[in-house]
Coordinates of N, CA and C in Angstrom, one line a residue:
X674 N 0.8 -1.2 0.0 CA 0.0 0.0 0.0 C 0.9 1.2 0.0
X675 N 0.6 2.1 -0.9 CA 1.4 3.4 -1.0 C 0.9 4.4 0.0
X676 N 1.7 5.4 0.3 CA 1.3 6.4 1.2 C 0.0 7.1 0.8
X677 N -0.1 7.4 -0.5 CA -1.2 8.0 -1.1 C -2.5 7.2 -0.8
X678 N -2.4 5.9 -1.0 CA -3.6 5.1 -0.7 C -4.1 5.2 0.7
X679 N -3.1 5.1 1.7 CA -3.6 5.2 3.1 C -4.1 6.6 3.4
X680 N -3.5 7.6 2.8 CA -4.1 9.0 3.1 C -5.5 9.1 2.6
X681 N -5.7 8.5 1.4 CA -7.0 8.6 0.8 C -8.0 7.8 1.7
X682 N -7.6 6.7 2.1 CA -8.5 5.8 3.0 C -8.8 6.6 4.2
X683 N -7.8 7.2 4.8 CA -8.0 7.9 6.1 C -9.0 9.1 5.8
X684 N -8.8 9.8 4.7 CA -9.7 10.9 4.4 C -11.2 10.4 4.3
X685 N -11.4 9.3 3.6 CA -12.7 8.7 3.5 C -13.3 8.3 4.9
X686 N -12.4 7.7 5.7 CA -12.9 7.3 7.0 C -13.2 8.6 7.9
X687 N -12.4 9.6 7.7 CA -12.7 10.8 8.5 C -14.0 11.4 8.1
X688 N -14.3 11.4 6.7 CA -15.6 12.0 6.2 C -16.7 11.1 6.8
X689 N -16.6 9.8 6.7 CA -17.7 8.9 7.1 C -18.0 9.2 8.6
X690 N -16.9 9.3 9.4 CA -17.1 9.5 10.8 C -17.6 10.9 11.2
X691 N -17.3 11.9 10.3 CA -17.7 13.2 10.6 C -19.2 13.5 10.1
X692 N -19.8 12.6 9.5 CA -21.2 12.8 9.1 C -22.1 12.9 10.4
X693 N -22.9 13.9 10.4 CA -23.8 13.9 11.6 C -24.9 12.9 11.5
X694 N -25.5 12.6 12.6 CA -26.6 11.6 12.6 C -27.7 12.1 11.7
X695 N -28.0 13.4 11.7 CA -29.0 14.0 10.8 C -28.6 13.6 9.3
X696 N -27.3 13.9 8.9 CA -26.9 13.6 7.6 C -27.1 12.1 7.2
X697 N -26.7 11.2 8.1 CA -26.8 9.8 7.8 C -28.2 9.4 7.7
X698 N -29.0 9.8 8.6 CA -30.5 9.5 8.6 C -31.1 10.0 7.3
X699 N -30.8 11.2 6.9 CA -31.4 11.8 5.7 C -30.9 11.0 4.5
X700 N -29.6 10.7 4.4 CA -29.1 10.0 3.2 C -29.7 8.6 3.1
X701 N -29.9 7.9 4.2 CA -30.5 6.6 4.2 C -31.9 6.7 3.7
X702 N -32.7 7.6 4.3 CA -34.1 7.8 3.9 C -34.2 8.2 2.5
X703 N -33.3 9.1 2.0 CA -33.4 9.6 0.6 C -33.1 8.4 -0.3
X704 N -32.1 7.6 0.0 CA -31.8 6.4 -0.8 C -33.0 5.5 -0.9
X705 N -33.5 5.1 0.2 CA -34.7 4.2 0.2 C -35.9 4.8 -0.5
X706 N -36.2 6.0 -0.2 CA -37.3 6.7 -0.8 C -37.1 6.8 -2.3
X707 N -35.9 7.1 -2.7 CA -35.6 7.2 -4.2 C -35.8 5.9 -4.9
X708 N -35.3 4.8 -4.2 CA -35.5 3.5 -4.8 C -37.0 3.1 -5.0
X709 N -37.7 3.4 -3.9 CA -39.2 3.1 -4.0 C -39.9 3.9 -5.1
X710 N -39.5 5.2 -5.2 CA -40.1 6.0 -6.3 C -39.9 5.5 -7.7
X711 N -38.6 5.0 -7.9 CA -38.3 4.4 -9.2 C -39.1 3.1 -9.4
X712 N -39.1 2.2 -8.4 CA -39.8 0.9 -8.5 C -41.3 1.1 -8.8
X713 N -41.9 2.0 -8.0 CA -43.3 2.3 -8.2 C -43.6 3.0 -9.5
X714 N -42.7 3.9 -9.9 CA -42.8 4.6 -11.2 C -42.8 3.6 -12.3
X715 N -41.9 2.6 -12.2 CA -41.9 1.5 -13.3 C -43.2 0.8 -13.3
X716 N -43.8 0.5 -12.1 CA -45.1 -0.2 -12.1 C -46.1 0.7 -12.8
X717 N -46.1 2.0 -12.4 CA -47.1 2.9 -13.0 C -47.0 3.0 -14.5
X718 N -45.8 3.1 -15.0 CA -45.5 3.2 -16.4 C -46.1 2.0 -17.2
X719 N -46.2 0.9 -16.5 CA -46.7 -0.3 -17.2 C -48.2 -0.6 -16.8
X720 N -48.5 -0.4 -15.5 CA -49.8 -0.9 -15.0 C -50.9 0.2 -14.9
X721 N -50.6 1.4 -15.0 CA -51.6 2.5 -14.9 C -52.6 2.4 -16.1
X722 N -53.8 2.7 -15.8 CA -54.8 2.8 -16.9 C -55.0 4.2 -17.4
X723 N -54.6 5.2 -16.6 CA -54.8 6.6 -17.0 C -53.5 7.1 -17.6
X724 N -53.6 7.8 -18.7 CA -52.4 8.3 -19.3 C -51.6 9.3 -18.4
X725 N -52.3 10.1 -17.7 CA -51.6 11.1 -16.8 C -50.8 10.3 -15.7
X726 N -51.3 9.2 -15.2 CA -50.7 8.4 -14.2 C -49.5 7.7 -14.8
X727 N -49.6 7.2 -16.0 CA -48.5 6.5 -16.7 C -47.3 7.6 -16.9
X728 N -47.7 8.8 -17.3 CA -46.7 9.8 -17.5 C -46.0 10.2 -16.2
X729 N -46.8 10.3 -15.1 CA -46.3 10.6 -13.8 C -45.2 9.5 -13.4
X730 N -45.6 8.2 -13.6 CA -44.7 7.1 -13.3 C -43.4 7.2 -14.1
X731 N -43.5 7.6 -15.4 CA -42.3 7.7 -16.3 C -41.4 8.8 -15.8
X732 N -42.0 9.9 -15.3 CA -41.3 11.1 -14.8 C -40.6 10.7 -13.5
X733 N -41.2 9.9 -12.7 CA -40.6 9.5 -11.4 C -39.4 8.6 -11.7
X734 N -39.5 7.7 -12.6 CA -38.4 6.8 -12.9 C -37.2 7.6 -13.4
X735 N -37.5 8.6 -14.3 CA -36.4 9.4 -14.9 C -35.7 10.3 -13.8
X736 N -36.6 11.1 -13.1 CA -36.0 12.1 -12.2 C -35.4 11.5 -10.9
X737 N -36.1 10.5 -10.4 CA -35.6 9.8 -9.2 C -34.4 8.9 -9.5
X738 N -34.4 8.4 -10.7 CA -33.2 7.6 -11.1 C -32.0 8.5 -11.2
X739 N -32.2 9.7 -11.7 CA -31.1 10.7 -11.8 C -30.6 11.1 -10.4
X740 N -31.6 11.4 -9.5 CA -31.3 11.9 -8.2 C -30.6 10.7 -7.4
X741 N -31.0 9.5 -7.6 CA -30.4 8.3 -6.9 C -28.9 8.2 -7.3
X742 N -28.7 8.4 -8.6 CA -27.3 8.4 -9.1 C -26.4 9.5 -8.5
X743 N -27.0 10.7 -8.3 CA -26.3 11.8 -7.7 C -26.0 11.5 -6.2
X744 N -27.0 10.9 -5.6 CA -26.8 10.5 -4.1 C -25.8 9.5 -4.0
X745 N -25.7 8.5 -4.9 CA -24.7 7.4 -4.9 C -23.3 8.0 -5.1
X746 N -23.2 9.0 -6.0 CA -21.9 9.6 -6.2 C -21.5 10.4 -5.0
X747 N -22.4 11.1 -4.3 CA -22.1 11.8 -3.1 C -21.6 10.8 -2.1
X748 N -22.3 9.7 -1.9 CA -21.9 8.6 -0.9 C -20.6 8.1 -1.2
X749 N -20.3 7.8 -2.4 CA -18.9 7.3 -2.8 C -17.8 8.2 -2.4
X750 N -18.1 9.5 -2.7 CA -17.1 10.6 -2.4 C -16.9 10.7 -0.9
X751 N -18.1 10.6 -0.2 CA -18.1 10.8 1.3 C -17.6 9.5 2.0
X752 N -17.5 8.4 1.3 CA -17.1 7.1 1.9 C -18.3 6.6 2.8
X753 N -19.5 6.9 2.4 CA -20.7 6.4 3.2 C -21.4 5.3 2.4
X754 N -21.8 4.3 3.1 CA -22.6 3.2 2.5 C -24.1 3.4 2.6
X755 N -24.7 3.6 1.5 CA -26.2 3.8 1.4 C -26.9 2.4 1.5
X756 N -28.1 2.4 1.9 CA -28.9 1.1 1.9 C -29.1 0.7 0.4
X757 N -29.1 -0.6 0.1 CA -29.3 -1.0 -1.3 C -30.6 -1.7 -1.5
X758 N -31.5 -1.7 -0.4 CA -32.8 -2.3 -0.6 C -33.8 -1.5 0.2
X759 N -35.1 -1.7 0.0 CA -36.1 -1.0 0.7 C -36.2 -1.6 2.1
X760 N -36.7 -0.8 3.0 CA -37.0 -1.3 4.4 C -38.4 -2.0 4.3
X761 N -38.8 -2.7 5.3 CA -40.0 -3.4 5.4 C -41.2 -2.6 5.0
X762 N -41.3 -1.4 5.6 CA -42.4 -0.5 5.4 C -42.6 -0.1 3.9
X763 N -41.5 0.3 3.3 CA -41.5 0.7 1.8 C -41.8 -0.6 1.0
X764 N -41.2 -1.7 1.3 CA -41.5 -2.9 0.5 C -43.0 -3.3 0.6
X765 N -43.6 -3.1 1.7 CA -45.0 -3.4 1.9 C -45.8 -2.5 1.0
X766 N -45.5 -1.2 1.0 CA -46.2 -0.2 0.2 C -46.1 -0.6 -1.3
X767 N -44.9 -1.0 -1.7 CA -44.7 -1.5 -3.1 C -45.5 -2.7 -3.4
X768 N -45.4 -3.7 -2.5 CA -46.2 -5.0 -2.8 C -47.7 -4.7 -2.8
X769 N -48.2 -3.9 -1.9 CA -49.6 -3.6 -1.9 C -50.0 -2.9 -3.3
X770 N -49.2 -2.0 -3.7 CA -49.5 -1.3 -5.0 C -49.4 -2.2 -6.1
X771 N -48.5 -3.1 -6.1 CA -48.3 -4.1 -7.2 C -49.5 -5.0 -7.4
X772 N -50.2 -5.2 -6.3 CA -51.4 -6.1 -6.4 C -52.6 -5.4 -7.0
X773 N -52.6 -4.1 -7.1 CA -53.7 -3.3 -7.6 C -53.8 -3.3 -9.1
X774 N -55.0 -3.1 -9.7 CA -55.1 -3.0 -11.1 C -56.1 -1.9 -11.5
X775 N -56.0 -1.4 -12.7 CA -56.9 -0.4 -13.3 C -57.0 0.9 -12.5
X776 N -58.2 1.3 -12.3 CA -58.5 2.6 -11.6 C -58.0 2.5 -10.2
X777 N -58.2 1.4 -9.5 CA -57.7 1.2 -8.2 C -56.2 1.4 -8.0
X778 N -55.5 0.9 -9.0 CA -54.0 1.1 -9.1 C -53.7 2.6 -9.2
X779 N -54.4 3.3 -10.2 CA -54.2 4.7 -10.4 C -54.4 5.5 -9.2
X780 N -55.5 5.2 -8.5 CA -55.8 6.0 -7.3 C -54.8 5.8 -6.2
X781 N -54.5 4.5 -6.0 CA -53.5 4.2 -4.9 C -52.1 4.8 -5.2
X782 N -51.7 4.7 -6.5 CA -50.4 5.2 -6.8 C -50.3 6.8 -6.7
X783 N -51.4 7.4 -7.1 CA -51.4 8.9 -7.0 C -51.5 9.3 -5.6
X784 N -52.3 8.6 -4.7 CA -52.3 8.9 -3.3 C -50.9 8.8 -2.7
X785 N -50.2 7.7 -3.0 CA -48.9 7.5 -2.5 C -47.9 8.6 -2.9
X786 N -48.0 8.9 -4.2 CA -47.1 10.0 -4.7 C -47.3 11.3 -4.0
X787 N -48.6 11.7 -3.8 CA -48.9 12.9 -3.1 C -48.3 12.9 -1.6
X788 N -48.7 11.8 -0.9 CA -48.2 11.8 0.5 C -46.7 11.6 0.6
X789 N -46.1 10.8 -0.2 CA -44.7 10.6 -0.2 C -43.9 11.9 -0.5
X790 N -44.4 12.6 -1.5 CA -43.7 13.8 -1.9 C -43.8 14.9 -0.8
X791 N -45.0 15.0 -0.1 CA -45.1 15.9 1.0 C -44.1 15.6 2.1
X792 N -44.0 14.3 2.4 CA -43.0 13.8 3.4 C -41.6 14.1 2.9
X793 N -41.3 13.8 1.7 CA -39.9 14.0 1.1 C -39.5 15.5 1.2
X794 N -40.4 16.4 0.8 CA -40.2 17.8 0.9 C -39.8 18.2 2.3
X795 N -40.6 17.7 3.2 CA -40.4 18.0 4.6 C -39.0 17.6 5.1
X796 N -38.6 16.3 4.7 CA -37.3 15.8 5.1 C -36.2 16.5 4.4
X797 N -36.4 16.9 3.2 CA -35.3 17.7 2.4 C -35.1 19.1 3.0
X798 N -36.2 19.7 3.4 CA -36.1 21.0 4.0 C -35.5 20.9 5.4
X799 N -35.7 19.8 6.1 CA -35.1 19.6 7.4 C -33.6 19.5 7.2
X800 N -33.2 18.7 6.2 CA -31.8 18.5 6.0 C -31.1 19.8 5.5
X801 N -31.8 20.6 4.8 CA -31.3 21.9 4.3 C -31.0 22.8 5.5
X802 N -31.8 22.7 6.6 CA -31.6 23.6 7.7 C -30.7 23.0 8.8
X803 N -30.8 21.6 9.0 CA -30.1 21.0 10.1 C -28.9 20.2 9.7
X804 N -28.8 19.9 8.4 CA -27.7 19.1 7.9 C -26.3 19.8 8.1
X805 N -25.3 19.0 8.2 CA -23.9 19.6 8.4 C -23.1 19.5 7.1
X806 N -23.2 18.4 6.4 CA -22.3 18.1 5.3 C -22.7 18.9 4.0
X807 N -21.7 19.8 3.6 CA -22.0 20.8 2.5 C -22.4 20.2 1.2
X808 N -21.7 19.1 0.8 CA -22.1 18.5 -0.5 C -23.4 17.8 -0.5
X809 N -23.8 17.3 0.6 CA -25.1 16.7 0.8 C -26.2 17.8 0.8
X810 N -25.9 18.9 1.4 CA -26.9 20.0 1.4 C -27.0 20.6 0.0
X811 N -26.0 20.5 -0.8 CA -26.0 21.0 -2.2 C -26.9 20.1 -3.0
X812 N -26.8 18.8 -2.8 CA -27.7 17.8 -3.4 C -29.2 18.1 -3.0
X813 N -29.4 18.5 -1.8 CA -30.8 18.8 -1.3 C -31.3 20.0 -2.1
X814 N -30.5 21.1 -2.1 CA -30.9 22.3 -2.8 C -31.3 22.1 -4.3
X815 N -30.5 21.2 -4.9 CA -30.7 20.9 -6.3 C -31.9 20.1 -6.5
X816 N -32.2 19.2 -5.6 CA -33.3 18.2 -5.8 C -34.7 18.7 -5.3
X817 N -34.7 19.6 -4.3 CA -35.9 20.1 -3.8 C -36.9 20.7 -4.8
X818 N -36.5 21.5 -5.8 CA -37.5 22.0 -6.7 C -38.1 20.9 -7.6
X819 N -37.4 19.9 -7.8 CA -37.9 18.7 -8.6 C -39.0 18.0 -7.7
X820 N -38.7 17.8 -6.5 CA -39.7 17.2 -5.6 C -41.0 18.0 -5.5
X821 N -40.8 19.4 -5.4 CA -42.0 20.2 -5.4 C -42.8 20.2 -6.7
X822 N -42.1 20.0 -7.8 CA -42.8 19.8 -9.1 C -43.5 18.5 -9.1
X823 N -42.9 17.4 -8.6 CA -43.5 16.1 -8.5 C -44.8 16.2 -7.7
X824 N -44.8 16.9 -6.6 CA -45.9 17.0 -5.8 C -47.1 17.6 -6.6
X825 N -46.8 18.7 -7.2 CA -47.8 19.4 -8.1 C -48.3 18.4 -9.1
X826 N -47.5 17.7 -9.8 CA -47.9 16.8 -10.9 C -48.7 15.6 -10.3
X827 N -48.3 15.2 -9.1 CA -49.0 14.0 -8.4 C -50.4 14.5 -8.1
X828 N -50.5 15.7 -7.6 CA -51.9 16.2 -7.2 C -52.7 16.3 -8.5
X829 N -52.2 16.8 -9.6 CA -52.9 16.8 -10.9 C -53.4 15.5 -11.3
X830 N -52.5 14.5 -11.2 CA -52.8 13.1 -11.6 C -53.9 12.5 -10.7
X831 N -53.7 12.8 -9.4 CA -54.7 12.3 -8.4 C -56.1 12.9 -8.7
X832 N -56.2 14.1 -9.0 CA -57.5 14.8 -9.4 C -58.1 14.2 -10.7
X833 N -57.2 13.7 -11.6 CA -57.6 13.1 -12.8 C -58.2 11.7 -12.6
X834 N -57.9 11.1 -11.5 CA -58.4 9.7 -11.3 C -59.4 9.5 -10.2
X835 N -59.9 10.6 -9.7 CA -60.8 10.6 -8.5 C -62.0 9.7 -8.8

């Protein structure tokens, strides 16, 4: 091992240990939430009966896929390990949605997207004010307007399938 390697490793370890609990909790939640948005979006893109709901699903896959990639890049730079699968609660939401068909699917999906994006926006704003890690806060600032747009589009789609 060369000196540069050990210095690099130590830097990563220092970054990992210097992340606040708020930063870690946020990054984990954002990773799991982003994965769920993509998985549910893929379901909506194929299973939705309403065109607005299909389009919403496609937008979620594209935008959350991109945000997930950015979060993974941040984690790699910070030397932080993000979760790679959904927690039990999010898996159950996904499984429940997967069992729905037609209008019932559309209504359930749009309900989930409205409630999830309200919660996401709240968590992102909390990280923006309480987070410590500058590059993670930069990710938050960049992603927040997209989440607000998603909430607006989710509400439109929800109204279309009442």
